[in-house]
Amino acid sequence: MECFFTCTTKKQLYTAYHPPSDNVDKNIGIIMCYPFGQEYMRCHKFYFKLAVKLAKNGFHVLRFDYTSSGDSSGQSEDFTLSECLDDLHQIEKDFRSAINPEKIFLFGVRFGGAVSILFSKQADINGLILISPVCKGNAHLAEMKERYSNWLKGAFVNTKFLGKTDSEISGYPMSGDFLKEIRQLDIDCADYYRYNKCLIIDKTSPAFDSNSANVKFYEIMNDKFWVKTEDEEQKKSLPNYEMDVICNWLENV
Amino acid sequence: MKWMLYAIGSKMYNETVIVFGDNNQLNGILTAPDIYKSDAAVLLLNSGSLHRVGPQRLYVNIARDLGLAGFLSLRFDFSGLGESFAIETNLPFKEQLKHEISWAMSYISSHKNIHKFIIIGICSGAETAFHFALNNPSIVGCIPINGIYLEGDEYVSVIDNALERTKVRYYKKNALNLSRWIKLLTGKSKVLSNRKLLVSKFKHLLTNQTSKVIEQKSEPQILNRHRQAYNSKTKLFYIICEGSVAFDLFELLLKDWFKKENTSDHFKIKILADTDHLFTLSYSQSILRHEILDWMALYFYHDSE
């Protein structure tokens, strides 16, 4: 694994490149897009393990932190969807020039799934691997707020310090611009169809033509592994079934 | 790989990815100030299984605060956590952690010529930091945050009582909060899953009883360790949150001793009200950041450098 900052004049993005193992190189690149906020924290280990496994199977895998998240530059309150898409554009461009893979797939859980879908409309992407992608921003926001509100009711905190309830979710500040972007996010499931290949792992199947050879749906087994929990065992567990589904699907693409 | 590298606009610190340790399996971010204001460097240790960005990115912000103030810091992942690979070893887990902290210190000493260290950790990171500081003269300061410090039988003998106290405190604090009562009465609270505990909670609320005091047949070992720390030259700043079980363990086991012995300026304790164990809300993160910076400035800031 090679870790470094991908730099532009304004920002530096933490990037981890997992080269394929010595004996097999499929010449296929996979860029991994993280979820947002608390879900990013919960998914980090899964992304790392999946990247290691895919690299062992011969893929070039790239993980990166968006601006204002993780180890990348920027303050958390400046996080926006448009910046995430800009970052992905930069990363994809650099990845192509450095590796020149025959194909590039995007992988994303939740918000990372939304970033992947939106970006694939702007760039030459060969396929998507999505786990419970966020398609309706308002629903995503409502779900995060409800979870946070429930947590607050059982926590040793004084809500008078919270300020506007919309401005922070689970300790992650949300700017007005980001909230606006999330509220406007409305991805039609039909958008999935036009891609060359698409693997969707979710609770319910999106409405797609079941005869389409391009789209493959699997029901999620470890539902909501991205949710913060106090259960120590669950904290340590990884969604191994989903990891296997992804590896198997990629082997057959 | 070939990557385009450009200079980042003017900042007061620089962040670099480093790899170190046996076979370079450990991975960290070194935050170096443009102008050094201290001859000591800061190490930030993983909080539980959370990777080095810390809860709600708290470690990133602390490292950047320190960078702006002139301190060099390293936030890294222990083997098997975050961005660091697991290391095959026959060493006990805690011994391995000590090795890894030593590797981090060696890296900074050899690359930055800094030989004094301040070590910070939350939760399990606090315990690792505290125990490492006890036996290492290079550690000149330590900020353990919400540490439990207990292990083995000592842990087993007291943890249930401490957890119960935490819950009782919670219900006392929120006795007049309607939404929290609704949560309890609609069965959405975890408390209902344990009827015995629920009854005890109501009893405590109605009678205003304090939790039972555990019977100590002899002085707890934990006191010896804190006494050892007190007698060392390392400056210690204990931070404990009201919303952490660490608060109850402190009350049960250490408070009296601290009251009696806490006469030294290198031994400070701070209880933070209205904050949870992992500083979830932004305001509590900001309080913690200020507390750390103020304490660091008091003891380790040298303006003349």
Coordinates of C-alpha atoms in Angstrom, one line a residue, chain A residues 16 22 27 30 33 40 50 64-65 71 75 80 85 91 111 117 124 139-140 149 155 164 166 179:
Chain A
A16 CA -4.1 5.2 -0.3
D22 CA 2.7 -9.6 -7.7
N27 CA -5.5 -4.0 -15.2
I30 CA -11.5 0.5 -8.4
C33 CA -15.9 6.7 -2.3
Y40 CA -17.5 7.2 7.3
L50 CA -12.1 -4.7 1.0
F64 CA -9.2 8.7 -0.7
D65 CA -10.7 11.1 1.8
D71 CA -7.1 13.0 6.9
Q75 CA -12.4 22.0 8.0
T80 CA -19.9 19.8 0.4
L85 CA -17.3 15.4 -6.9
I91 CA -8.4 11.5 -8.2
F111 CA -23.4 8.8 0.5
I117 CA -23.6 7.6 -9.4
D124 CA -16.1 7.5 -18.5
A139 CA -34.9 10.8 3.3
H140 CA -31.1 10.4 4.1
S149 CA -32.1 12.8 18.0
A155 CA -26.7 11.1 26.2
K164 CA -29.6 25.0 15.1
D166 CA -29.8 21.2 11.2
L179 CA -27.7 20.9 3.5

